[in-house]
Structure formats: C-alpha cells, structure tokens
JSON list of C-alpha atoms and ligand atoms in Angstrom, two decimals:
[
{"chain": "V", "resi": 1, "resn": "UNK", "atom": "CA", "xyz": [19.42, 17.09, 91.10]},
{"chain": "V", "resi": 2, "resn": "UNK", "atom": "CA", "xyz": [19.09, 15.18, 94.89]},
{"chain": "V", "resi": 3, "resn": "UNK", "atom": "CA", "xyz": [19.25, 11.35, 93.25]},
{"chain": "V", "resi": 4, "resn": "UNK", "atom": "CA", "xyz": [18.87, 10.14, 96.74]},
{"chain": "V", "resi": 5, "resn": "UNK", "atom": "CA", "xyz": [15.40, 11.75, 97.13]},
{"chain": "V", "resi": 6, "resn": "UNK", "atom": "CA", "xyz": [13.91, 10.25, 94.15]},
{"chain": "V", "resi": 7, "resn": "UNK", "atom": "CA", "xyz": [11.77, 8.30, 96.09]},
{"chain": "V", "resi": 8, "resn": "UNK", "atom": "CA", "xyz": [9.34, 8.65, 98.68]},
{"chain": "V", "resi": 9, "resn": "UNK", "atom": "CA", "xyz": [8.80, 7.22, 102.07]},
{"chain": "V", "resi": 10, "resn": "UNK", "atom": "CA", "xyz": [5.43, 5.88, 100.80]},
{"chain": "V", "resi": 11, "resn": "UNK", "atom": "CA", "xyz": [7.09, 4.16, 98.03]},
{"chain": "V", "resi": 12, "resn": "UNK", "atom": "CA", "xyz": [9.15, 2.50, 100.47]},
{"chain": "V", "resi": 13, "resn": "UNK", "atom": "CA", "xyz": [6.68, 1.33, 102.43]},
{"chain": "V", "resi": 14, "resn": "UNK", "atom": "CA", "xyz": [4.92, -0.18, 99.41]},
{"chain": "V", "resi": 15, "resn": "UNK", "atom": "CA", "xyz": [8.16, -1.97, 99.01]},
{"chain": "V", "resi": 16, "resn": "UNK", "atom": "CA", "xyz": [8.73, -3.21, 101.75]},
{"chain": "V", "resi": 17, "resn": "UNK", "atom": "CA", "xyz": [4.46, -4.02, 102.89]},
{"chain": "V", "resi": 18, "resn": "UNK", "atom": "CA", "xyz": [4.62, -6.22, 99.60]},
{"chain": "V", "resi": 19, "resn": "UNK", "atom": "CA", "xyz": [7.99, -7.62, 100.37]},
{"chain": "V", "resi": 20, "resn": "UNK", "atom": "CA", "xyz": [6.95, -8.92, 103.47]},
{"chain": "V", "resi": 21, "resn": "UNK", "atom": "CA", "xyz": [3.76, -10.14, 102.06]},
{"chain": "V", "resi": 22, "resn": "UNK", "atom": "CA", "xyz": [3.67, -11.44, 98.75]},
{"chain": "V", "resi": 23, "resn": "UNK", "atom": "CA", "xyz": [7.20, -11.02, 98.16]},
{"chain": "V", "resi": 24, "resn": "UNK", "atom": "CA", "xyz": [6.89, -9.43, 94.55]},
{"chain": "V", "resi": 25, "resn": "UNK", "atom": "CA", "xyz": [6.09, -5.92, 93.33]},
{"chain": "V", "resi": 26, "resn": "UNK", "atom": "CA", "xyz": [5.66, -4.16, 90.00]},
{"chain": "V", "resi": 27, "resn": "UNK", "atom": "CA", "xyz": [6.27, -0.27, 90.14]},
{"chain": "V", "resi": 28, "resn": "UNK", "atom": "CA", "xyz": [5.26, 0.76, 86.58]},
{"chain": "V", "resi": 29, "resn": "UNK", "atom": "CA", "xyz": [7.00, 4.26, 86.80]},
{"chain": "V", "resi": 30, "resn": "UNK", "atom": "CA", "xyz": [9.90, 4.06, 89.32]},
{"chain": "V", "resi": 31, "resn": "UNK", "atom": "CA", "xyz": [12.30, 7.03, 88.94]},
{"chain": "V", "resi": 32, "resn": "UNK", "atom": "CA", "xyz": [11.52, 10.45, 87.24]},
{"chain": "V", "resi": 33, "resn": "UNK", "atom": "CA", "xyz": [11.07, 10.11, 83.13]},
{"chain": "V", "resi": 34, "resn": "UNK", "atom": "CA", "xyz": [14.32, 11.82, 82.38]},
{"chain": "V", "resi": 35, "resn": "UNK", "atom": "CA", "xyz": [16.79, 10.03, 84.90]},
{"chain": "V", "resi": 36, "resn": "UNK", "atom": "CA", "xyz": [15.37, 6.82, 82.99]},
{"chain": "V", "resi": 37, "resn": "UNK", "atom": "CA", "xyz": [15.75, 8.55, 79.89]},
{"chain": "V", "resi": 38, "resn": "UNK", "atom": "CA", "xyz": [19.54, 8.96, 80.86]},
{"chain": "V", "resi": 39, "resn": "UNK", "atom": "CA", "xyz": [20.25, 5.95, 82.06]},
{"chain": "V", "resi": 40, "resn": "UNK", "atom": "CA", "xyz": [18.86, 4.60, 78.80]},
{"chain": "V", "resi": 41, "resn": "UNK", "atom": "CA", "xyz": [20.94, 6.89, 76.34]},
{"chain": "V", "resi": 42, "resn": "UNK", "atom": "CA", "xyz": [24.38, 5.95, 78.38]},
{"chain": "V", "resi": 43, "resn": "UNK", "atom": "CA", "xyz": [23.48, 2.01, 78.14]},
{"chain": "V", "resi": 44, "resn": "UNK", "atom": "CA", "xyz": [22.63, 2.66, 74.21]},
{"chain": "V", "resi": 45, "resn": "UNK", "atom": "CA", "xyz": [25.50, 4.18, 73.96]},
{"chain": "V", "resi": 46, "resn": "UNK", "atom": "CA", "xyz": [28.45, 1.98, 75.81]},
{"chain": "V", "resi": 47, "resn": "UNK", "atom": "CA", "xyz": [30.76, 0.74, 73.94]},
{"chain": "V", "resi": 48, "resn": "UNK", "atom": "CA", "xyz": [30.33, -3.17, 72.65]},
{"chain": "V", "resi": 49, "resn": "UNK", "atom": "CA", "xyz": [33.60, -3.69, 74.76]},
{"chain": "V", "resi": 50, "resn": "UNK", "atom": "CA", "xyz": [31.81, -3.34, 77.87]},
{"chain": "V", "resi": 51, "resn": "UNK", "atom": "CA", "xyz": [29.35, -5.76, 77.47]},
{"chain": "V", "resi": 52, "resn": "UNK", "atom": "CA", "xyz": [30.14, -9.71, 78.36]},
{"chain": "V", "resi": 53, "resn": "UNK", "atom": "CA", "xyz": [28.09, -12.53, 77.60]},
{"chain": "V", "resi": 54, "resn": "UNK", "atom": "CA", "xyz": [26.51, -13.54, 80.53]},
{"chain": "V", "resi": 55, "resn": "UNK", "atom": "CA", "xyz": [27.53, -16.02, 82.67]},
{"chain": "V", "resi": 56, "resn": "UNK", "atom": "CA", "xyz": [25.66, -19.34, 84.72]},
{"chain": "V", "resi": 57, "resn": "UNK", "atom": "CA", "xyz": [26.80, -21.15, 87.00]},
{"chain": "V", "resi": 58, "resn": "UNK", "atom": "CA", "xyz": [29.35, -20.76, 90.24]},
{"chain": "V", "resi": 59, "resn": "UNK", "atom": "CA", "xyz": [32.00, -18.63, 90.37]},
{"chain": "V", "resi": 60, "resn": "UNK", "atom": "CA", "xyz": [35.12, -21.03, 89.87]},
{"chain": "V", "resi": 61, "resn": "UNK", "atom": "CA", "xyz": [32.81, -23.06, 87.59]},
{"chain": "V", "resi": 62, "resn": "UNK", "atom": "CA", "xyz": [31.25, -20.22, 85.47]},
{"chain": "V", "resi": 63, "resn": "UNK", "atom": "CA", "xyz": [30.59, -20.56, 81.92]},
{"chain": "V", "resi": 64, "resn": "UNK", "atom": "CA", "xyz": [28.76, -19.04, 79.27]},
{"chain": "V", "resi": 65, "resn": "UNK", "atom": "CA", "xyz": [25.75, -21.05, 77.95]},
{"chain": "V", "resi": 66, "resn": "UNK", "atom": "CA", "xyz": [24.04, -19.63, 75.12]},
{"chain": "V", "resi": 67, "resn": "UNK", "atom": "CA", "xyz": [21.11, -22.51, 75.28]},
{"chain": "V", "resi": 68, "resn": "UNK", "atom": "CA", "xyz": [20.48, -21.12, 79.23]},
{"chain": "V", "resi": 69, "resn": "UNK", "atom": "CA", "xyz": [20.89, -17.13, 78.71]},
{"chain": "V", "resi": 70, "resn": "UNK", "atom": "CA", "xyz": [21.98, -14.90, 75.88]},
{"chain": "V", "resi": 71, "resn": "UNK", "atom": "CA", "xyz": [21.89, -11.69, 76.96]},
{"chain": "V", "resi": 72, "resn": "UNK", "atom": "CA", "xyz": [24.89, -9.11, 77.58]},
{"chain": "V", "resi": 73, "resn": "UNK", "atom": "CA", "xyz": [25.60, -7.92, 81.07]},
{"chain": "V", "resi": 74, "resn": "UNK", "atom": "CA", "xyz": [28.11, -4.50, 82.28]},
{"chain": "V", "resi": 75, "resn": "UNK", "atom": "CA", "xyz": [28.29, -3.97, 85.60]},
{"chain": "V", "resi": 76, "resn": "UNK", "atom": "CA", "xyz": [27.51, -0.30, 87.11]},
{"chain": "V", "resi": 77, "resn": "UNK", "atom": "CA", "xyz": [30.27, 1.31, 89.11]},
{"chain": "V", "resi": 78, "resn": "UNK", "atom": "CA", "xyz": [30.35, 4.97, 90.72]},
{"chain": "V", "resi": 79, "resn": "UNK", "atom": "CA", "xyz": [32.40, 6.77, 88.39]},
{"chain": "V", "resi": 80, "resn": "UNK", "atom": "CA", "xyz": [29.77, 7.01, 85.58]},
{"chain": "V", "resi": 81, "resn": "UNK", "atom": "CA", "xyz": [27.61, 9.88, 86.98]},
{"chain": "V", "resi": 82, "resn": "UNK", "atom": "CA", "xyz": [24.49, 8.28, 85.78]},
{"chain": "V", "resi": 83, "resn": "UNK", "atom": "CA", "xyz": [24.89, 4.83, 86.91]},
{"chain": "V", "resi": 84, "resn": "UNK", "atom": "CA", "xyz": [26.05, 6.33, 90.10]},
{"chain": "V", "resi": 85, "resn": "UNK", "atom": "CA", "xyz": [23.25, 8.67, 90.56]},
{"chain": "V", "resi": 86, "resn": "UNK", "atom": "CA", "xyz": [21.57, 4.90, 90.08]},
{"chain": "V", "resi": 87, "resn": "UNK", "atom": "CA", "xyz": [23.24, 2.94, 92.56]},
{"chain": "V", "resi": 88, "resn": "UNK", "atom": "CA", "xyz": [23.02, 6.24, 95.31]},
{"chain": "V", "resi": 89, "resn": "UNK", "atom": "CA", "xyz": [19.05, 5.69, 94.65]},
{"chain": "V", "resi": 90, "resn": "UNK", "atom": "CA", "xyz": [19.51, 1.84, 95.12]},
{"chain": "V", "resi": 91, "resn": "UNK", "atom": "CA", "xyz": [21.69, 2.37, 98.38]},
{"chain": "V", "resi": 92, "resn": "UNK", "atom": "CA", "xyz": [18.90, 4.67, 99.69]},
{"chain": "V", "resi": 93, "resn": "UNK", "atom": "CA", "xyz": [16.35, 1.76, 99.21]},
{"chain": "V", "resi": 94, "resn": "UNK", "atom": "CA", "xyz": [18.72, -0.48, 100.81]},
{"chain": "V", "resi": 95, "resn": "UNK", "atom": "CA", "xyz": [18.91, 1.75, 104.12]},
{"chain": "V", "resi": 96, "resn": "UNK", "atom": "CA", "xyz": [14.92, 2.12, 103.81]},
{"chain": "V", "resi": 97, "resn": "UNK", "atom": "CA", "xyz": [14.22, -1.50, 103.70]},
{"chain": "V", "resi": 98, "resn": "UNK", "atom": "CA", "xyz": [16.97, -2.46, 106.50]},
{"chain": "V", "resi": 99, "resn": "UNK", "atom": "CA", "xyz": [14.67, 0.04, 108.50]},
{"chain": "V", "resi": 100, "resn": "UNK", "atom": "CA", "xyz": [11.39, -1.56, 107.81]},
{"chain": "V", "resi": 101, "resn": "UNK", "atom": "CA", "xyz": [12.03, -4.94, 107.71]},
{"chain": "V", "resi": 102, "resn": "UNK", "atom": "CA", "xyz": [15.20, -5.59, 109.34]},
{"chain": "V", "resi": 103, "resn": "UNK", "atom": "CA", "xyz": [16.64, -8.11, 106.54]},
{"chain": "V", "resi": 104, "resn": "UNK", "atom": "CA", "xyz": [20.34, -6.95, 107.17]},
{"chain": "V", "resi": 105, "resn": "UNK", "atom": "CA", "xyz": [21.12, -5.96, 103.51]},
{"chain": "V", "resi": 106, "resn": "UNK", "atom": "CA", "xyz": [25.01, -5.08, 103.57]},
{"chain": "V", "resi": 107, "resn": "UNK", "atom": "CA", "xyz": [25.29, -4.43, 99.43]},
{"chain": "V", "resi": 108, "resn": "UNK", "atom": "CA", "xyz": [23.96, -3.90, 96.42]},
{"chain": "V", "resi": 109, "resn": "UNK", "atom": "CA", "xyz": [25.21, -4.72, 93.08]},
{"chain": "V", "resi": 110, "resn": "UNK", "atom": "CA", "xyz": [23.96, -4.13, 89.26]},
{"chain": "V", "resi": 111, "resn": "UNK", "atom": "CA", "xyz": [24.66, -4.45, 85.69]},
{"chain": "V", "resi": 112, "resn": "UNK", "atom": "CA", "xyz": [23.11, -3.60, 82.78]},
{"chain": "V", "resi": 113, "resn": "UNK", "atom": "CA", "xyz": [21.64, -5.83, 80.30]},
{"chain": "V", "resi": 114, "resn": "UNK", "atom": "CA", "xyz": [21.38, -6.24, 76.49]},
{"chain": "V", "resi": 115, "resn": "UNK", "atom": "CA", "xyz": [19.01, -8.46, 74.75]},
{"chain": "V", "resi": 116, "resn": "UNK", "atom": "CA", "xyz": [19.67, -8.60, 71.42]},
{"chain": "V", "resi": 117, "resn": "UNK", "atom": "CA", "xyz": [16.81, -9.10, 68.74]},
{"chain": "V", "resi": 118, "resn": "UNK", "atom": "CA", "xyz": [16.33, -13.37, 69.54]},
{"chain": "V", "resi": 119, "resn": "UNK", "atom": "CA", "xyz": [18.12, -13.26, 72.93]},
{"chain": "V", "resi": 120, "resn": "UNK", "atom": "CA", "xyz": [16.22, -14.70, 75.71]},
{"chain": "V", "resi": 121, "resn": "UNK", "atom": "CA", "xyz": [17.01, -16.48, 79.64]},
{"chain": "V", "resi": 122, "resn": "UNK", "atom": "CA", "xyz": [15.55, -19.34, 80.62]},
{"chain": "V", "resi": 123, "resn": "UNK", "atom": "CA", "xyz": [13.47, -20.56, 83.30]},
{"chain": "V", "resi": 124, "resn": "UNK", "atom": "CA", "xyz": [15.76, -20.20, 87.16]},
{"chain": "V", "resi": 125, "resn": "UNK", "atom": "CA", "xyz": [15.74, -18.99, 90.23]},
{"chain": "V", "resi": 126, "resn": "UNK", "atom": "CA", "xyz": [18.62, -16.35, 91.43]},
{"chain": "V", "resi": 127, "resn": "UNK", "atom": "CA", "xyz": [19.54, -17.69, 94.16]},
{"chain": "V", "resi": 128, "resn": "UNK", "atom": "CA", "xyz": [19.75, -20.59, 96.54]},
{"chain": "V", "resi": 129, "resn": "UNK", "atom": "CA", "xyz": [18.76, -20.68, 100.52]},
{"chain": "V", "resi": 130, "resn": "UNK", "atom": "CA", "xyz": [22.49, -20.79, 101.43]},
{"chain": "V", "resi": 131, "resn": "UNK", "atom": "CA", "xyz": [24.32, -21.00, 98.49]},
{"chain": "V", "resi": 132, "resn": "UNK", "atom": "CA", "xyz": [23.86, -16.98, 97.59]},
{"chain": "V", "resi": 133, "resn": "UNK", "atom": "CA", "xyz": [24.06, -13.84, 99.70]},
{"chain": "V", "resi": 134, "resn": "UNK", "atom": "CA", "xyz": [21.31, -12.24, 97.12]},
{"chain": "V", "resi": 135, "resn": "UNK", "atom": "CA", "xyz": [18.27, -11.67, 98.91]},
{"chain": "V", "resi": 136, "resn": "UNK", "atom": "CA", "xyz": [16.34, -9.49, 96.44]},
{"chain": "V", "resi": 137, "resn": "UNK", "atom": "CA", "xyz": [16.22, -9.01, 93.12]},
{"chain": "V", "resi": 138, "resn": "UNK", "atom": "CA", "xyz": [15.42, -5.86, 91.17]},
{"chain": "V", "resi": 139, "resn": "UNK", "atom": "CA", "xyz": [14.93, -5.43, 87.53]},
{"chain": "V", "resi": 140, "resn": "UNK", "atom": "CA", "xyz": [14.06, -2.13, 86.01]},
{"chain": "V", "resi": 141, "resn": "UNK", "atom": "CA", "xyz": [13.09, -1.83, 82.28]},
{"chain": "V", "resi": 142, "resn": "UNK", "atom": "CA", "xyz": [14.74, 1.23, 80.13]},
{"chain": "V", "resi": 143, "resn": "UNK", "atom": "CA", "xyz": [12.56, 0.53, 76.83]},
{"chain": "V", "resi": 144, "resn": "UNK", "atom": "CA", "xyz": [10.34, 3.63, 75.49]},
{"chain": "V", "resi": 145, "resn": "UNK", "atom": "CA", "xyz": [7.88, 2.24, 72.88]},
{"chain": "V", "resi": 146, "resn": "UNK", "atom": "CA", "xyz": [8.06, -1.41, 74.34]},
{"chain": "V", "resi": 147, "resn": "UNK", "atom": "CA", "xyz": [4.47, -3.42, 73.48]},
{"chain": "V", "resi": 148, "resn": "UNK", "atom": "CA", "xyz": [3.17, -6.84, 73.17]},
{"chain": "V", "resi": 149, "resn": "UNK", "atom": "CA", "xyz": [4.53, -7.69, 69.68]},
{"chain": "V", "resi": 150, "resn": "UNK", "atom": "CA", "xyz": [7.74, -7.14, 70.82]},
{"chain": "V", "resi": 151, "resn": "UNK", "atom": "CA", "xyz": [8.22, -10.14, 73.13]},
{"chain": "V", "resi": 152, "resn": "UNK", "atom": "CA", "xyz": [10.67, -10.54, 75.66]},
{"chain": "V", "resi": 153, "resn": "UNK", "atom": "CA", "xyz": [8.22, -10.47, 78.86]},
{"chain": "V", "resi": 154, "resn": "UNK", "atom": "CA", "xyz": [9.78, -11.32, 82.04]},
{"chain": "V", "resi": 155, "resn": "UNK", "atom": "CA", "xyz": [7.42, -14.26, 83.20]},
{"chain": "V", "resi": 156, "resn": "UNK", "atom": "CA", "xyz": [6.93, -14.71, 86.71]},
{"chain": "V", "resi": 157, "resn": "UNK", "atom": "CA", "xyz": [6.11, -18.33, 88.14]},
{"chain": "V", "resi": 158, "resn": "UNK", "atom": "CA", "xyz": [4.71, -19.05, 91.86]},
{"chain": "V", "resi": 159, "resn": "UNK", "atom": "CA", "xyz": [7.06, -20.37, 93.99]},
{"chain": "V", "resi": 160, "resn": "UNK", "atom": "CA", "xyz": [5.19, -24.03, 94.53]},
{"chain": "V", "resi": 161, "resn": "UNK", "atom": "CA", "xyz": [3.99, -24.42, 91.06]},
{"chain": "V", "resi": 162, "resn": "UNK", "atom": "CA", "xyz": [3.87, -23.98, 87.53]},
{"chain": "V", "resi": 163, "resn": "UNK", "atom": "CA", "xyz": [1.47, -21.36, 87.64]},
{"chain": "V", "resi": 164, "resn": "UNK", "atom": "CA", "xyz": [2.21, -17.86, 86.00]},
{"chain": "V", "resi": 165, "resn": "UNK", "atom": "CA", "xyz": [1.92, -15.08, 88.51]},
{"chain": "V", "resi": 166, "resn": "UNK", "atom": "CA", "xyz": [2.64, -12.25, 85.92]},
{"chain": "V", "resi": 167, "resn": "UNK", "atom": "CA", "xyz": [3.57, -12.07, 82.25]},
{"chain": "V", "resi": 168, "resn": "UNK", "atom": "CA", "xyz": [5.98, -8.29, 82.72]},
{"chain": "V", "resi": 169, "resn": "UNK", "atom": "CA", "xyz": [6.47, -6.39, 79.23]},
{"chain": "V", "resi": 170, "resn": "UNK", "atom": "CA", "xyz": [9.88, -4.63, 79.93]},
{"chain": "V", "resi": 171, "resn": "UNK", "atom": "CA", "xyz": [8.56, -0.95, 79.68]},
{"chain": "V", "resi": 172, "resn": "UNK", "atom": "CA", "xyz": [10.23, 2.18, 80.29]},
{"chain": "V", "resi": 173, "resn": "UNK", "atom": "CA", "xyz": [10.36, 3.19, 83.80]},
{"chain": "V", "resi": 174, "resn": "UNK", "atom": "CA", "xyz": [8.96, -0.08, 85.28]},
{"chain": "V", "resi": 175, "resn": "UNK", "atom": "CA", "xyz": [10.57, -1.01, 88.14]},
{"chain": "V", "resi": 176, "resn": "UNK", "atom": "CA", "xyz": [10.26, -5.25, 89.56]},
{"chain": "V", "resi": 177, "resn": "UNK", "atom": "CA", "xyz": [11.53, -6.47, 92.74]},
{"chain": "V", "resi": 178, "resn": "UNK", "atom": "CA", "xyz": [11.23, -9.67, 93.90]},
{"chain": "V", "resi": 179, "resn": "UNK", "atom": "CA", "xyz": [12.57, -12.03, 96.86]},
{"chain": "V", "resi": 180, "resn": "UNK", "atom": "CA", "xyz": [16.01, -13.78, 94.90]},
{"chain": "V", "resi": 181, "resn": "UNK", "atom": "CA", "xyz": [15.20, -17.32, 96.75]},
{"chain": "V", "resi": 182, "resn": "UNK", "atom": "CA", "xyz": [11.45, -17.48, 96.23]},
{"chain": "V", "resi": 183, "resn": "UNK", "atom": "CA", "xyz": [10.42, -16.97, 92.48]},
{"chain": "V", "resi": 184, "resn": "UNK", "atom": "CA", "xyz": [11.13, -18.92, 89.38]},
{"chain": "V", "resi": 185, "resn": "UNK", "atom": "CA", "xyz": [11.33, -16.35, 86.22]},
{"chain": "V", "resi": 186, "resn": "UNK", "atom": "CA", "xyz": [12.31, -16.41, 82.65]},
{"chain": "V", "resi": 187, "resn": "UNK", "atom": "CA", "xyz": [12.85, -13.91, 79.89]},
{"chain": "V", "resi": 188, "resn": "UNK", "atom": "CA", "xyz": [11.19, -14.83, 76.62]},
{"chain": "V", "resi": 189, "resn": "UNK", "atom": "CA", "xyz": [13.03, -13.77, 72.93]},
{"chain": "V", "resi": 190, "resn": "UNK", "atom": "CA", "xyz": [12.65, -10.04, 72.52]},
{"chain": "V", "resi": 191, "resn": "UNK", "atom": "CA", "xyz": [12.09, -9.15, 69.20]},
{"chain": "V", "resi": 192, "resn": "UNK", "atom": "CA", "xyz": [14.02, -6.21, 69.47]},
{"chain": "V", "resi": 193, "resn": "UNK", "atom": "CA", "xyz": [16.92, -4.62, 71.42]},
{"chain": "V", "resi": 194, "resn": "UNK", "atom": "CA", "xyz": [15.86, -4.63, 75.07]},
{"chain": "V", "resi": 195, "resn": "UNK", "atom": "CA", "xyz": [17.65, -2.96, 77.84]},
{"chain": "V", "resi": 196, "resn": "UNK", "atom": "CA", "xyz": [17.27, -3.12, 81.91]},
{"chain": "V", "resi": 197, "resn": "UNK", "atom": "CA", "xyz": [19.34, -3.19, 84.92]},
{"chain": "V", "resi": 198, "resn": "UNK", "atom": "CA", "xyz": [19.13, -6.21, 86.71]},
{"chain": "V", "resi": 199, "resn": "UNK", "atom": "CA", "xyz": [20.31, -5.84, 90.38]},
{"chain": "V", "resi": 200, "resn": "UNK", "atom": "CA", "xyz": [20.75, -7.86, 94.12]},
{"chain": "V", "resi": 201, "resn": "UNK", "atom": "CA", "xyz": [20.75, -6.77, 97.49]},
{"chain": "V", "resi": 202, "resn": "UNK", "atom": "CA", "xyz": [22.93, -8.84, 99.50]},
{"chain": "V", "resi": 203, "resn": "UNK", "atom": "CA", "xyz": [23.55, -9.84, 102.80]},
{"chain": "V", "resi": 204, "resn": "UNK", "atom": "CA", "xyz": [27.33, -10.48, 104.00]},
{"chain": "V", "resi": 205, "resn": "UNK", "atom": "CA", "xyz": [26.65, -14.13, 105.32]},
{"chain": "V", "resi": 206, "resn": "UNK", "atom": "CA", "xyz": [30.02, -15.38, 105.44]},
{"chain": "V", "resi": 207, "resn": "UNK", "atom": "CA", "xyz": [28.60, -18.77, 106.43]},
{"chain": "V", "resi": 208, "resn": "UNK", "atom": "CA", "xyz": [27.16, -19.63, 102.76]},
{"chain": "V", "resi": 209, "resn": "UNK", "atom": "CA", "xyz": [29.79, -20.25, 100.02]},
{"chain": "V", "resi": 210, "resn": "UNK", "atom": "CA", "xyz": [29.11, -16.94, 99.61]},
{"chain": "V", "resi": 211, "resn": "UNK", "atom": "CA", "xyz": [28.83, -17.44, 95.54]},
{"chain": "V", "resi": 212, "resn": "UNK", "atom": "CA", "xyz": [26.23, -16.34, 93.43]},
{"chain": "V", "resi": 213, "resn": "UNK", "atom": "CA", "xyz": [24.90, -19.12, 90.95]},
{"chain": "V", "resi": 214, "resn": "UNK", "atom": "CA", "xyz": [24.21, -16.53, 88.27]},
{"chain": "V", "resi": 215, "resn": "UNK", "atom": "CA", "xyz": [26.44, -13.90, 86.59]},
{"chain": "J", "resi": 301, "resn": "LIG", "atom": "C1", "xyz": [18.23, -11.73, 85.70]},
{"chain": "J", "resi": 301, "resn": "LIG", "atom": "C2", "xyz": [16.83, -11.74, 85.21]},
{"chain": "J", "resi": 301, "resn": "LIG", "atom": "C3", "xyz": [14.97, -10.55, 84.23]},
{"chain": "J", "resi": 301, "resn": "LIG", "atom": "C4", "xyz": [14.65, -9.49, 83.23]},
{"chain": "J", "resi": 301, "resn": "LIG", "atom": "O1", "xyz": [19.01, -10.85, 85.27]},
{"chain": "J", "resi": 301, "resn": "LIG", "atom": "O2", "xyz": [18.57, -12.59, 86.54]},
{"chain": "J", "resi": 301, "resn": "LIG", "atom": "O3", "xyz": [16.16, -12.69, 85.48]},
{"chain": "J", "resi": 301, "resn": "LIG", "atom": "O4", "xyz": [13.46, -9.26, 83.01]},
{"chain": "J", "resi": 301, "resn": "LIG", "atom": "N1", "xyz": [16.35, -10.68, 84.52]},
{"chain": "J", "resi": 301, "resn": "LIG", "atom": "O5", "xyz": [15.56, -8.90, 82.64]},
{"chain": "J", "resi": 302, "resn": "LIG", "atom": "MN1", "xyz": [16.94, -13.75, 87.22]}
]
C-alpha cells in the first residue's frame, strides 16, 4: 500500500480553505479503516516501557504535573512501519499545505497518547506567538466503540472567550487540526482507555526560544 496517497487533493484543500479561515477542522474519517485499525493494535500493544508521563512546561524546566495532564505520551519514529507509514502521510500534508498556504512548515513531530480510565488535560493552549515553533496541531482519535458515556471529549474554546466551539468525542478515524497559537482546549476524564496521536507542524524559527511549552 502507497501511504503517501491516502489522501486526496480535495482533502487538502479542505484543510487548508478552513485553516485559513476558521482555523479549526474536524475530519470524522481521515485515513482508510484498516491503516487506523493498525495504528491502533501497535499503540495497544507497546510495551508500558515506552510510554512517559507527560510533561508541561519548558524544556530545561519540564516537569510532570499530574493536577495539569495525566496522560502517557511515545513518540513516533520511522522505524516502526506503521507509525512511519503515519508520519510519510503527515509529511505529505505538510508539503500540501506549504503549497496552499505558504506557512513555511519545516517538521512534523508526533506521539502517541494513553489516557488511562480517570486521566484527563486541562484547559491550555499549545503554543505561544514566539515562544514555540508549533504552528498546527493535529489530533487523530484511534477508539472503535467510543460514545458519549465514555467521556474524555476534547473541548474546544474560541480564541477570545469562554465560549465552547466544539465538544469532540475521540472516535475512531477522526481526524482534528487546529492552529497551535489560536485555540484554548482541554481533555475531560475518559472513562475508559483512550488512545490518539497528538502531533505539530513546525516552523524552524530560530529567532523564538525555539521551546515547546508542552511535552
Ligand atoms: C495535546 C492535546 C487533545 C486530545 O496533546 O496537546 O491537547 O484530544 N490533545 O487528545
Ligand atoms: Mn493540546
């Protein structure tokens, strides 16, 4: 299987149109059923070793804060064929969304994350106008059989006020992507294991202290 044609140019343009305009979008089924399906049975099945508690806070100052976030993260490298075939669909986007919008994205990173049953992250932002080089966020949901009694919806604020743009229930396939600087967000308690990928785009601004306040 061609990972790097998963998508097509009409999903980029969606992208990228709602990028530019609202600056969110939801794609409820993102990549084919069964790569989801695979990246969900390697996450499932990683060892507990490769998971960290997640981190807040700069790098030289990181710590983990269980009050903040409580989640799990394991980054995704290239020599896992799954979680490459991932980050070769991610890298396609990148090149896409350089093309239409001209944002100068040099990178993109990912890990994995585990909520256990009770584990939640608090209301923040992921990044600060010239503290971060993330520019956009994306967070894709590997949970078959996810519904509203389970919890754990990513909750979306507006940018200027308290207001709740979108209450997200972390279903299989969905895909969210977001601008990093512009939208508060929290995860509430998930009732049950829940499992995504969290991931950044980045620009190479060697001018900011180049450090990303989260993980
Ligand atoms: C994050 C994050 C949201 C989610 O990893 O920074 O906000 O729904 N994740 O998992
Ligand atoms: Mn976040």
């Amino acid at each position: 299987m061609d990972n790097t044609t998963l998508l097509t140019e009409l999903v980029y343009d969606q992208i990228a149109d709602s990028l530019a305009g609202d600056g969110y979008i939801i794609l409820p089924n993102f990549l084919p059923d069964e790569t989801t399906q695979q990246l969900y049975k390697h996450v499932c099945n990683l060892p507990d070793k490769e998971f960290k508690m997640a981190g807040v806070g700069r790098n030289n100052e990181k710590q983990v804060d269980y009050k903040i976030r409580s989640d799990q993260t394991s980054w995704l490298a290239s020599d896992a064929i799954i979680e490459n075939a991932y980050l070769s669909v991610m890298e396609e986007c990148r090149k896409e969304l350089n093309r239409r919008l001209f944002l100068g994205l040099f990178d993109y990173e990912a890990h994995f994350a585990h909520y256990a049953k009770g584990s939640y992250y608090q209301r923040h932002i992921d990044a600060f106008k010239g503290l971060s080089s993330r520019v956009i966020t994306t967070v894709f949901y590997l949970n078959s059989d996810w519904n509203e009694e389970h919890g754990g919806e990513l909750v979306i604020y507006s940018p200027d006020s308290n207001e709740v743009l979108h209450r997200i229930l972390p279903k299989f396939g969905k895909m969210v992507i977001f601008l990093s600087d512009r939208f508060p967000h929290e995860v509430l308690a998930a009732k049950q294991d829940r499992y995504s990928i969290s991931g950044w785009f980045r620009v190479n601004n060697s001018n900011s202290l180049a450090v990303d306040p989260f993980n």
